[in-house]
Coordinates of N, CA and C in Angstrom, one line a residue:
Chain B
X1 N -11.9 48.7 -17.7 CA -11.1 48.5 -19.0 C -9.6 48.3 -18.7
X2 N -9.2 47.6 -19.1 CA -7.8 47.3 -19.2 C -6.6 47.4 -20.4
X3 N -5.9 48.8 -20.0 CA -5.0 48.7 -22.0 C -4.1 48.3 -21.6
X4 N -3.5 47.3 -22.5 CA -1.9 47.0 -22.8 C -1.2 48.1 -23.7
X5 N 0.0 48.2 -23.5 CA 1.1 48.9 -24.2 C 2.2 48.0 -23.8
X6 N 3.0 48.3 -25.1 CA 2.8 49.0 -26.4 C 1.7 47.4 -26.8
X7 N 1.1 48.0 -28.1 CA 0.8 47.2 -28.8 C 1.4 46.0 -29.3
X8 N 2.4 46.3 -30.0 CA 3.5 45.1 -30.4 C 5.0 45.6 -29.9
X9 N 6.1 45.0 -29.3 CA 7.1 45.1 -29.1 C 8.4 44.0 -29.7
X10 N 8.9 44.8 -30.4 CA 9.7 44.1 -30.9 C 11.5 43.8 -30.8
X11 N 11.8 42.8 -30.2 CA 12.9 42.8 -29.4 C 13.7 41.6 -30.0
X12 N 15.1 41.3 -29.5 CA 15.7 40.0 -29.7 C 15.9 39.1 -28.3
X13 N 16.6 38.1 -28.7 CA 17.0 36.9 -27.5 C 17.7 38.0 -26.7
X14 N 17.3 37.2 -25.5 CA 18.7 37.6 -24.7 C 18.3 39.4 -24.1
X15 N 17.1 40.0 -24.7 CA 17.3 41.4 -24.6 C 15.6 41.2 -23.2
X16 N 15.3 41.9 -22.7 CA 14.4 42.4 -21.6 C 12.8 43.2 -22.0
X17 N 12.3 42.3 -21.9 CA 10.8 42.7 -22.2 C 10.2 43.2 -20.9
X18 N 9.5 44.6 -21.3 CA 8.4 45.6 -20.2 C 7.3 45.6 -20.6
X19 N 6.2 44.9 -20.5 CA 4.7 44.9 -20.7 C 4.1 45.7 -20.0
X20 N 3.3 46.8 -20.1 CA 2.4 47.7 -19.5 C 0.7 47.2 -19.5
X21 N 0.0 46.7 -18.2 CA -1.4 46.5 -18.2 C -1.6 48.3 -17.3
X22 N -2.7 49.1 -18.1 CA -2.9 49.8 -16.9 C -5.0 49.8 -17.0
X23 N -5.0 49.7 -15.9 CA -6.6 49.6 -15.5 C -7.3 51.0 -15.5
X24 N -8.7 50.7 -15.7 CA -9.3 52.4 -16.1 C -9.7 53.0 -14.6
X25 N -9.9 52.3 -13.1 CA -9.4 52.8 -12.4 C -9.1 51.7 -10.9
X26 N -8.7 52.2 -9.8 CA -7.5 51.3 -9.4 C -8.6 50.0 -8.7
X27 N -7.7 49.4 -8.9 CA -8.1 47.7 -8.8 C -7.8 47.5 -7.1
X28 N -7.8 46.0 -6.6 CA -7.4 45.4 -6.0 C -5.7 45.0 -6.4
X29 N -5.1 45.1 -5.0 CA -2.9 45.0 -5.6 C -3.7 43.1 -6.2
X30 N -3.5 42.8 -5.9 CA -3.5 41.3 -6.0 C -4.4 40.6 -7.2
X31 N -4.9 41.6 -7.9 CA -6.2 41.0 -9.0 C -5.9 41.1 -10.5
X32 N -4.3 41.2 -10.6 CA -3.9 40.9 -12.2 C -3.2 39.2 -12.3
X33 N -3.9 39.0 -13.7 CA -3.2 37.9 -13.9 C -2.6 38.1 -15.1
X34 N -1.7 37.4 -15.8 CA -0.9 37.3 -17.4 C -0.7 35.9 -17.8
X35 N -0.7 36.0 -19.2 CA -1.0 35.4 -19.9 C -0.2 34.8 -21.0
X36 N 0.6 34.0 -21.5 CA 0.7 33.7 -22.9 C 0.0 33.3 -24.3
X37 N 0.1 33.0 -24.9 CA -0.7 33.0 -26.0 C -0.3 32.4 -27.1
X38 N 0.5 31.5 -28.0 CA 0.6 31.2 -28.8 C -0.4 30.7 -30.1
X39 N 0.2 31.3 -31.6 CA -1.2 30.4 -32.2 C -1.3 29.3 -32.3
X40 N -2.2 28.2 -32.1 CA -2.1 26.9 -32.1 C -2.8 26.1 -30.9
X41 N -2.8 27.4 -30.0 CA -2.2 26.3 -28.5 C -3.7 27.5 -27.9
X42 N -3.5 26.7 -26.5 CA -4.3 27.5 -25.7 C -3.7 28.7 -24.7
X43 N -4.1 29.5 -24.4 CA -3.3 30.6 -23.1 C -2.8 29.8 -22.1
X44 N -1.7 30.4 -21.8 CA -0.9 29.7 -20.6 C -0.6 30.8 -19.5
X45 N -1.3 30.5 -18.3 CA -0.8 31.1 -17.3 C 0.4 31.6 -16.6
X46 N 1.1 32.4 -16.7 CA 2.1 32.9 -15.8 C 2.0 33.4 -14.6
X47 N 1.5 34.4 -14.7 CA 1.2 35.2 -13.0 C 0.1 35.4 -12.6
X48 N -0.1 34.9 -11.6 CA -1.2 35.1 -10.9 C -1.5 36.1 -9.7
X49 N -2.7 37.2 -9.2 CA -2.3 37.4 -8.0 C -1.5 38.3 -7.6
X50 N -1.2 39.1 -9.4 CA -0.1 39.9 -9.6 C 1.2 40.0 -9.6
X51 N 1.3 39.3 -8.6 CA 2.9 38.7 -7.9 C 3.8 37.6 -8.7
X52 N 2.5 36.4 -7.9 CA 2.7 35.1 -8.1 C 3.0 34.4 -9.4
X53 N 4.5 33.8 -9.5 CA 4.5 32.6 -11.0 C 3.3 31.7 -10.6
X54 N 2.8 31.1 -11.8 CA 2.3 30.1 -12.0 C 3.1 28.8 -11.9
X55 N 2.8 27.5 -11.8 CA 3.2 26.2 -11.9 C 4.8 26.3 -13.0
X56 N 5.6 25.9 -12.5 CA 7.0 25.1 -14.2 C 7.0 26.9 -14.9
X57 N 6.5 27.5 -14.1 CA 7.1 29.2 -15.1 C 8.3 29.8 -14.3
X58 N 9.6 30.2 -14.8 CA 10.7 30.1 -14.8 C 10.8 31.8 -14.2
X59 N 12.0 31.9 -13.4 CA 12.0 33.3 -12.5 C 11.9 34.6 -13.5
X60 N 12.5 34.3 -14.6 CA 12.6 35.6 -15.3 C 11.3 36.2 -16.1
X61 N 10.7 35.6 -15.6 CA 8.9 35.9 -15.6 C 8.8 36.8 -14.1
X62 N 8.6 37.8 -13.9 CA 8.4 38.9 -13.1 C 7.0 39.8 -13.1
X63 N 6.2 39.4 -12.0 CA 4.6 40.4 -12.3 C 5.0 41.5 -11.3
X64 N 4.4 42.4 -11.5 CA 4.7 44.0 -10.4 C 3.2 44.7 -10.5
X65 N 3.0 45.5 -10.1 CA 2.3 47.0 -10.0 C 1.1 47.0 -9.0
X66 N 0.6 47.9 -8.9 CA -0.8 48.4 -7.6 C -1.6 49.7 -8.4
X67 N -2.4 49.5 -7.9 CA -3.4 50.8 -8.4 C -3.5 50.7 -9.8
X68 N -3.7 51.4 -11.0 CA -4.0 51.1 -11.9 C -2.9 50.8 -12.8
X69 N -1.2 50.7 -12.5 CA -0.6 50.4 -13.7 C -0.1 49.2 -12.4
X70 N 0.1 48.3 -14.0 CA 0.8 46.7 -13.5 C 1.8 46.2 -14.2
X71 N 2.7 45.6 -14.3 CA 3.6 45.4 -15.7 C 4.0 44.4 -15.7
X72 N 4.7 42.8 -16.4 CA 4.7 42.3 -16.6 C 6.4 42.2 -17.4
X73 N 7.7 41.8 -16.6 CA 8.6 41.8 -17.1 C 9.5 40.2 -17.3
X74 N 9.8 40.1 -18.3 CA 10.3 38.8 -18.9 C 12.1 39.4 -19.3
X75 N 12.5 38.4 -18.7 CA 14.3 38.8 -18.9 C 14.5 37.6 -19.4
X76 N 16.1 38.5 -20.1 CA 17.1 37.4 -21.0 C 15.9 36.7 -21.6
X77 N 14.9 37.4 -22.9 CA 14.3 36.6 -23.5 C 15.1 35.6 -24.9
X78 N 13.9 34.5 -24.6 CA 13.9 33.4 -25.4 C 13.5 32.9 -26.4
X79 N 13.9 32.2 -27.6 CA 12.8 32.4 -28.7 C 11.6 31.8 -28.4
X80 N 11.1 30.5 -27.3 CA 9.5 30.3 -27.0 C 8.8 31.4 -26.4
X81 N 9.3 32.6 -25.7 CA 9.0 33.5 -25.3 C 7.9 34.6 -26.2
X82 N 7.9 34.5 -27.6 CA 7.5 35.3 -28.4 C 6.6 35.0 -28.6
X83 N 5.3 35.5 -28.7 CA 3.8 35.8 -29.0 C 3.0 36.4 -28.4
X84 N 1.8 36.2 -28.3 CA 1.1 37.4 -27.8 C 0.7 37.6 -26.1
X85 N 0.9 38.5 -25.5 CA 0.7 38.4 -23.5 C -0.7 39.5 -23.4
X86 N -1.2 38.7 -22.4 CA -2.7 39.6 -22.3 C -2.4 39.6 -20.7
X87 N -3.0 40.2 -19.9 CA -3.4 40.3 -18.8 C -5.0 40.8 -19.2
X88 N -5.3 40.0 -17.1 CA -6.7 39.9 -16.8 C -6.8 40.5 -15.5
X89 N -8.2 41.2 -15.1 CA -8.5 41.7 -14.5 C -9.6 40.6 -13.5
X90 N -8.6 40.1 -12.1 CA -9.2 39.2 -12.1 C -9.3 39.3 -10.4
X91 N -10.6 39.8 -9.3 CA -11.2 39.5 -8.1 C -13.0 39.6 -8.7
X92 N -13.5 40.5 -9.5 CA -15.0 39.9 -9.5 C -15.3 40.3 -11.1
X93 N -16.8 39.6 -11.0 CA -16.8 39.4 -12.7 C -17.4 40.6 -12.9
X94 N -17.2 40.9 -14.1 CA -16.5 40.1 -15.5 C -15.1 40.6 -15.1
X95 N -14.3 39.6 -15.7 CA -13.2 39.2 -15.9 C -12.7 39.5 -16.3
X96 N -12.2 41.2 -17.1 CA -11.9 40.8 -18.3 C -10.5 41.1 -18.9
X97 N -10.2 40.8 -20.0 CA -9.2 40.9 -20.5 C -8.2 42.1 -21.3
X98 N -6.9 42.0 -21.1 CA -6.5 43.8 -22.0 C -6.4 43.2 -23.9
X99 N -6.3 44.0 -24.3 CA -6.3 43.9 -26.1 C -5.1 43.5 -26.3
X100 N -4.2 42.7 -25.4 CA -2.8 41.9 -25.6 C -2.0 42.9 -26.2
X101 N -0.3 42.1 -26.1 CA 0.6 42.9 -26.8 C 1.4 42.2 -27.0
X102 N 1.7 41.6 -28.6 CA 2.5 41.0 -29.6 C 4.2 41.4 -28.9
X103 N 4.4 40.3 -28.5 CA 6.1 40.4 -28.5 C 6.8 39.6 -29.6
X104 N 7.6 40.1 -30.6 CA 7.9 39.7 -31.8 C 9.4 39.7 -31.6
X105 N 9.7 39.0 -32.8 CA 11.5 38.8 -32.8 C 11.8 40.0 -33.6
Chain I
X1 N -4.4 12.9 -16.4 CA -4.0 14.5 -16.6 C -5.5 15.1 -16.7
X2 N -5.2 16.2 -16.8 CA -6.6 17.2 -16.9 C -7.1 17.6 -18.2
X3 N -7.9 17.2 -18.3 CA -8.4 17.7 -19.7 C -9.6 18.4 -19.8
X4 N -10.0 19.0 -20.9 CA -11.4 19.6 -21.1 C -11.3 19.4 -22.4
X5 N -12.6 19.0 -23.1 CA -13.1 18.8 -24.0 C -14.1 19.3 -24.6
X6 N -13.9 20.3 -25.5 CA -15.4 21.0 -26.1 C -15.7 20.3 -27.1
X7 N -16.9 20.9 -27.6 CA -18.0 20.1 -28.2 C -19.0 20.8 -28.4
X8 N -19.7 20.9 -29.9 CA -21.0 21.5 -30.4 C -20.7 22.9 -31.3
X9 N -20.1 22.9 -31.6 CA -19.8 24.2 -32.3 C -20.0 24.1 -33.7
X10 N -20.3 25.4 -34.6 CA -20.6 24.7 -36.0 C -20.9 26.1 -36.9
X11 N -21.4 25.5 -37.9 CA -22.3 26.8 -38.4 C -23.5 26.8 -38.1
X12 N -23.7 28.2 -38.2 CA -25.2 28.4 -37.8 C -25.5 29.7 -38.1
X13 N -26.9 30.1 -38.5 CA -27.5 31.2 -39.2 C -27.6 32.5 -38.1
X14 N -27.3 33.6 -38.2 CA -27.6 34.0 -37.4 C -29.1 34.4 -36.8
X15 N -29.4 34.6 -35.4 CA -30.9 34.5 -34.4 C -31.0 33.0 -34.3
X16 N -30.1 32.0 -34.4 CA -30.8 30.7 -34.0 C -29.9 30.8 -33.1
X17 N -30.2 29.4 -32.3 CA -29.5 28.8 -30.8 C -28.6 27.6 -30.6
X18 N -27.5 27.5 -30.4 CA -26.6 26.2 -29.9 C -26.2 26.3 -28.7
X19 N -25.6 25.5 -28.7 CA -25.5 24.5 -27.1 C -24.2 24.2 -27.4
X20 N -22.8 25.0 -26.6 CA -21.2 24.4 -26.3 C -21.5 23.4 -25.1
X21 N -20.9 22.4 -25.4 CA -20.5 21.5 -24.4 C -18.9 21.5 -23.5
X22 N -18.6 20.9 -22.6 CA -17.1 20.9 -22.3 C -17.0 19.7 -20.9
X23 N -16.8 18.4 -21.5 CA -16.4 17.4 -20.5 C -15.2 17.0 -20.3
X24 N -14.8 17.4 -18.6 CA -13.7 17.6 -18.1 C -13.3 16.3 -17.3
X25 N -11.8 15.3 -17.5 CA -11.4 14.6 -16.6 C -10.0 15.3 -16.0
X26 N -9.9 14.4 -14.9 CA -8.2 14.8 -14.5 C -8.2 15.2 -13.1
X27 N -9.6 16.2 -13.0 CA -9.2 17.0 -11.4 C -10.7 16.4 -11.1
X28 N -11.4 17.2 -10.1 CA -12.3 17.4 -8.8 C -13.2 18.7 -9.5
X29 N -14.1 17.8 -10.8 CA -14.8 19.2 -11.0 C -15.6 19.6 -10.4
X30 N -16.7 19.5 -9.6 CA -17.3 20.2 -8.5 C -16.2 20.7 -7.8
X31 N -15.3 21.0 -7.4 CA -14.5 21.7 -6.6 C -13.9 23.3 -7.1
X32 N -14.1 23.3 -8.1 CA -14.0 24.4 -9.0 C -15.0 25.5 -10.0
X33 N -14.7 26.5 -10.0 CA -15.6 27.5 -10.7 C -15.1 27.1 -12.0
X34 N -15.9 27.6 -12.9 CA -15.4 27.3 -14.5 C -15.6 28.5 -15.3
X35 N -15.2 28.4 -16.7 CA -15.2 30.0 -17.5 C -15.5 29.2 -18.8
X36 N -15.7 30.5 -19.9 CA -16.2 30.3 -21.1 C -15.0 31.7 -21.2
X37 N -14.3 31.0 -22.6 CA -13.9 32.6 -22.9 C -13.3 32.2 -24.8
X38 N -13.8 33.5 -25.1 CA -14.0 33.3 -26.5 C -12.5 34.4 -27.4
X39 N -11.8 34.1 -28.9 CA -11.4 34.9 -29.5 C -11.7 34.6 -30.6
X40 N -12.1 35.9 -31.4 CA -12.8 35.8 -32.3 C -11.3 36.0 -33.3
X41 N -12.0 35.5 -34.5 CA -10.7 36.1 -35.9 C -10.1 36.7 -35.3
X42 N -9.0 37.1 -35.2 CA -7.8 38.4 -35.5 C -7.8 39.1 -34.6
X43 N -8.5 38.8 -33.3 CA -9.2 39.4 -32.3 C -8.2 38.9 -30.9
X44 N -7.9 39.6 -30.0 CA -7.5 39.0 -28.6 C -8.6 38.3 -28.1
X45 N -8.5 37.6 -26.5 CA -9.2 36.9 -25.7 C -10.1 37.8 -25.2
X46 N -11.3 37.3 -25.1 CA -12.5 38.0 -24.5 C -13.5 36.7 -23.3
X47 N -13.4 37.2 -21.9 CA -14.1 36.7 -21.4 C -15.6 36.7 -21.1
X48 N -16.4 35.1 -21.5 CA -17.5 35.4 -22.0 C -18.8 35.2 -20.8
X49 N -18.2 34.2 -19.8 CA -18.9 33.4 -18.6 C -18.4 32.6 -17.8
X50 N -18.9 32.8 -16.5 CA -18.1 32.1 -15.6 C -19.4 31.5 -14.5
X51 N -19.1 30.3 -13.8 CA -20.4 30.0 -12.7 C -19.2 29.1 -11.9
X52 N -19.8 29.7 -10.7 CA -18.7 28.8 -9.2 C -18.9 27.7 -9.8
X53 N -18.6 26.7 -8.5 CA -18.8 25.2 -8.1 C -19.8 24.9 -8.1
X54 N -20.5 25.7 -7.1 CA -22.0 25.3 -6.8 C -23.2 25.7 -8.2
X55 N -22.7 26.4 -8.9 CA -23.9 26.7 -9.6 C -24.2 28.2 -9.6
X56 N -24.4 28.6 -8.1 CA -25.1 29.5 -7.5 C -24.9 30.8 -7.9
X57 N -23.5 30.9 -8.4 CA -22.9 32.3 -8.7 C -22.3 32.2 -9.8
X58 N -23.1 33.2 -11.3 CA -23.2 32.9 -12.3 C -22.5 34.3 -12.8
X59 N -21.7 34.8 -14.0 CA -21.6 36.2 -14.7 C -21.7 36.0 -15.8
X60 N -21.8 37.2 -16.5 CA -21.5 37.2 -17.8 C -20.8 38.6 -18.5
X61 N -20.2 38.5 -19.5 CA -20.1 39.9 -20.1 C -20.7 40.8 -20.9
X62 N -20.6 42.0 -20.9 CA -21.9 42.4 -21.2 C -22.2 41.7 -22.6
X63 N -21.7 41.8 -23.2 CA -22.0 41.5 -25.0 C -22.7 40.3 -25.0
X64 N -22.9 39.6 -23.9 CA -23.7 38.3 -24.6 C -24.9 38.1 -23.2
X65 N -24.6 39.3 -22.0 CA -25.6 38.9 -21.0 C -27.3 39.3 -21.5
X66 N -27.8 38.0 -20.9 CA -29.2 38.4 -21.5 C -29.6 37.3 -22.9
X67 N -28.7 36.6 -23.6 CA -28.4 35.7 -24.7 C -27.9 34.8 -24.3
X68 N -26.6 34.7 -23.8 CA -26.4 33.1 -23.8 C -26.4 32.6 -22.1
X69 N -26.4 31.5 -21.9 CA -26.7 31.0 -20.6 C -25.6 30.1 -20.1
X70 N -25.2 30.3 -18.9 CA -24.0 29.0 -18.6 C -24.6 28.2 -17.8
X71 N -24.2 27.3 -17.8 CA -24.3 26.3 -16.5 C -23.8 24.7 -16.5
X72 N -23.9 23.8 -15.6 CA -22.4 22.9 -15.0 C -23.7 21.7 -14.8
X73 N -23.0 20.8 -14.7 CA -23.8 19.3 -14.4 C -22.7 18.6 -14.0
X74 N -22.2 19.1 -12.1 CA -21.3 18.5 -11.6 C -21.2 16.5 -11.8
X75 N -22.4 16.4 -11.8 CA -22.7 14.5 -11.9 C -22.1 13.7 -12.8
X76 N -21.8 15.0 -14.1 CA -21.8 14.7 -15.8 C -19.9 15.5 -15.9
X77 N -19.8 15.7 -14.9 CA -18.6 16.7 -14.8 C -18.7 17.4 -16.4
X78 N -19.7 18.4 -16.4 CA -19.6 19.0 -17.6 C -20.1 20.2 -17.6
X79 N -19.6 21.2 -18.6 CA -20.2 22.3 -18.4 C -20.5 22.6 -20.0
X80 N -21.7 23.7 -19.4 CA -22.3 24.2 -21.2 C -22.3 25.7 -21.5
X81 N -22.9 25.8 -22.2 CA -22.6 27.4 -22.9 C -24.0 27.2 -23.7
X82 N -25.1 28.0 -23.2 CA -26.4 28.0 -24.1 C -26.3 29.5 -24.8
X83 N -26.3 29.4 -26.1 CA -26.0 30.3 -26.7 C -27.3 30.8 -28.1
X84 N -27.9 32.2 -27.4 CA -29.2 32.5 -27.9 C -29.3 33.6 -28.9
X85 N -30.0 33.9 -29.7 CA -30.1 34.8 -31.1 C -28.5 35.5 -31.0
X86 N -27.8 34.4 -31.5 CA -26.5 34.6 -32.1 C -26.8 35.6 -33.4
X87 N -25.2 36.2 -33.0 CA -24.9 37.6 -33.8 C -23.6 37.2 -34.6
X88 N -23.3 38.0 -35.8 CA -21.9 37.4 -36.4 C -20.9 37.6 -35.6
X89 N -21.2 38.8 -34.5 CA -20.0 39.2 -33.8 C -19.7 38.3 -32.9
X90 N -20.2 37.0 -32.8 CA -20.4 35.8 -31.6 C -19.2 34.9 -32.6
X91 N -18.8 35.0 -33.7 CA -17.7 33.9 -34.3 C -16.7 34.3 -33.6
X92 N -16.7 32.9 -33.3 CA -15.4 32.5 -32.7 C -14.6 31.3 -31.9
X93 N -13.6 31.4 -31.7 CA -13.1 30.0 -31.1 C -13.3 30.0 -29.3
X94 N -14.4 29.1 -29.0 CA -14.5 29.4 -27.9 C -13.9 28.2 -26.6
X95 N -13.5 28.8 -26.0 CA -12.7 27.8 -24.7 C -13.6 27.6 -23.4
X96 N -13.2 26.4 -23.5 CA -13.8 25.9 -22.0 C -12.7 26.4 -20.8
X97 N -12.6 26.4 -20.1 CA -11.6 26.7 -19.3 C -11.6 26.7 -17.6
X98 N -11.1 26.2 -16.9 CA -11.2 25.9 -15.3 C -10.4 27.1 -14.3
X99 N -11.2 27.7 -13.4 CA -10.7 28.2 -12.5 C -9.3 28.0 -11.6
X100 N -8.2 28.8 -11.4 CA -7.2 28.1 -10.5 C -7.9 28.1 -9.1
X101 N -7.8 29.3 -8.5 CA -8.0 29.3 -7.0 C -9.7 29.7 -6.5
X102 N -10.9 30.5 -7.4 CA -11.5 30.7 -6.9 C -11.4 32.4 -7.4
X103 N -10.5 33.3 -7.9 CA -10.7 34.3 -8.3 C -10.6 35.2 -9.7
X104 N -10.9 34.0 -10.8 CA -11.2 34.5 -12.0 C -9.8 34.0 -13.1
X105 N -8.9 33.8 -12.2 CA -7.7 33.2 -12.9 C -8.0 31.7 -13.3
X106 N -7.3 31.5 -15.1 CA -8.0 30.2 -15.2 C -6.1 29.6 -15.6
X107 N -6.2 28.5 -15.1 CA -5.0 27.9 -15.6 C -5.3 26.5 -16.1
X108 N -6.0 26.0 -16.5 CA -6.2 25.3 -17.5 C -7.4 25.3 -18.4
X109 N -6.9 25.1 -20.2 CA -8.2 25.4 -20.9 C -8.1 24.3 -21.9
X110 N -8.9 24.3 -22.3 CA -9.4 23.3 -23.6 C -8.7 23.5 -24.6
X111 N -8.6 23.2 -25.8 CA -8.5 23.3 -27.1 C -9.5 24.1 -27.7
X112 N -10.5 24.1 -27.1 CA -11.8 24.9 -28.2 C -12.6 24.4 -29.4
X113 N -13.6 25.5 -29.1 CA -14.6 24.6 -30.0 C -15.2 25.9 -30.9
X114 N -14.8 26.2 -32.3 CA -14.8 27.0 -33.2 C -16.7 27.0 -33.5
X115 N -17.2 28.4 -33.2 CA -18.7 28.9 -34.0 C -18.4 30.0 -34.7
X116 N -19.2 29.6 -35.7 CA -18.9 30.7 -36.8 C -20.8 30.9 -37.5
X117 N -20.9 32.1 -37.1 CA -22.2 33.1 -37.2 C -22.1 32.9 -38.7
X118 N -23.3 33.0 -39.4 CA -23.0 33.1 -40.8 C -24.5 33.0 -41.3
X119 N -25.0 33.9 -42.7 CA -26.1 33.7 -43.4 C -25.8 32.2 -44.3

């Protein structure tokens, strides 16, 4: 199992988002991925691999952690920045996903 | 560009059976594993199935293992989603979606194809 915290986080432009994935117990370093989420659209990849940006995702997208907490840090946020980030639990299946965490204006 | 395209979703009673479709251009689909992942109403992302390239190596999660079925027709570059005595808790918008490297991370997905359980 995988929890996100906080649930919703609610921040302005320009201020520093800390996303919390922590796993029910320790993983592989390298087997988180994150997520964006907008309504409308499909999920978009950021981090992969734990570490790793994804493809055109911009530095202030930052993936970290080992063992069961991982976190997920976004600087000097932006207004496309805002909606919902899930991380995934991702070397063997299932796959699965945390209960996201709404980052709001 | 790459695209995925679902297909077959609808209403349907619940205990009957449909068939998601998802025909992909753009990349090397035999070269890649693929996924099924669904969000229901008001609900986050839930991953539903995934089968390599080959076929060979198939999962599911629990809530639908044993009901619905995946599988790929590299020839047709397509993949399906056989979905069996549907439950209302099965509504939802579900995504086709392509593996990046081989370990569960998907970086590109479809639009989706909306099922909705219903008497």
């Amino acid at each position: 199992v995988l929890t996100q915290s906080p649930d919703t986080l609610p921040l302005s432009p320009g201020e520093t988002a800390t996303l919390s994935c922590r796993a029910s117990q320790s993983v592989t370093s390298t087997s988180i991925a994150w997520y964006h989420h907008k309504p409308g659209q499909p999920p978009r990849l950021l981090i992969y691999a734990t570490f790793a940006r994804a493809s055109d995702i911009p530095d202030r997208f930052r993936g970290d952690g080992s063992g069961t907490d991982f976190t997920l840090t976004i600087s000097r946020l932006e207004p496309e920045d805002f909606g919902v980030y899930y991380c995934q639990y991702c070397d063997t299946s299932p796959y699965i996903f945390g209960q996201g965490t709404r980052l709001e204006i | 560009e790459v695209q995925l395209v679902e297909s077959g979703g609808g209403l349907i009673q619940p205990g009957r059976s449909l068939r998601l479709s998802c025909v992909v251009s753009g990349f090397m689909f035999e070269n890649y594993d693929m996924h099924w992942v669904r969000q229901a109403p008001g609900k986050g992302l839930e991953w539903v199935s995934g089968i390599t390239r080959s076929g060979l190596s198939i999962g599911y999660a629990d809530s639908v293992k044993g009901r619905f079925t995946i599988s790929r027709d590299n020839a047709k570059k397509s993949l399906y989603l056989q979905m069996n005595s549907v439950r209302a808790e099965d509504t939802a918008l579900y995504y086709c979606a392509k593996d990046f490297y081989g370990s569960g991370e998907i970086d590109v997905w479809g639009k989706g194809t909306t099922v909705t359980v219903s008497s």
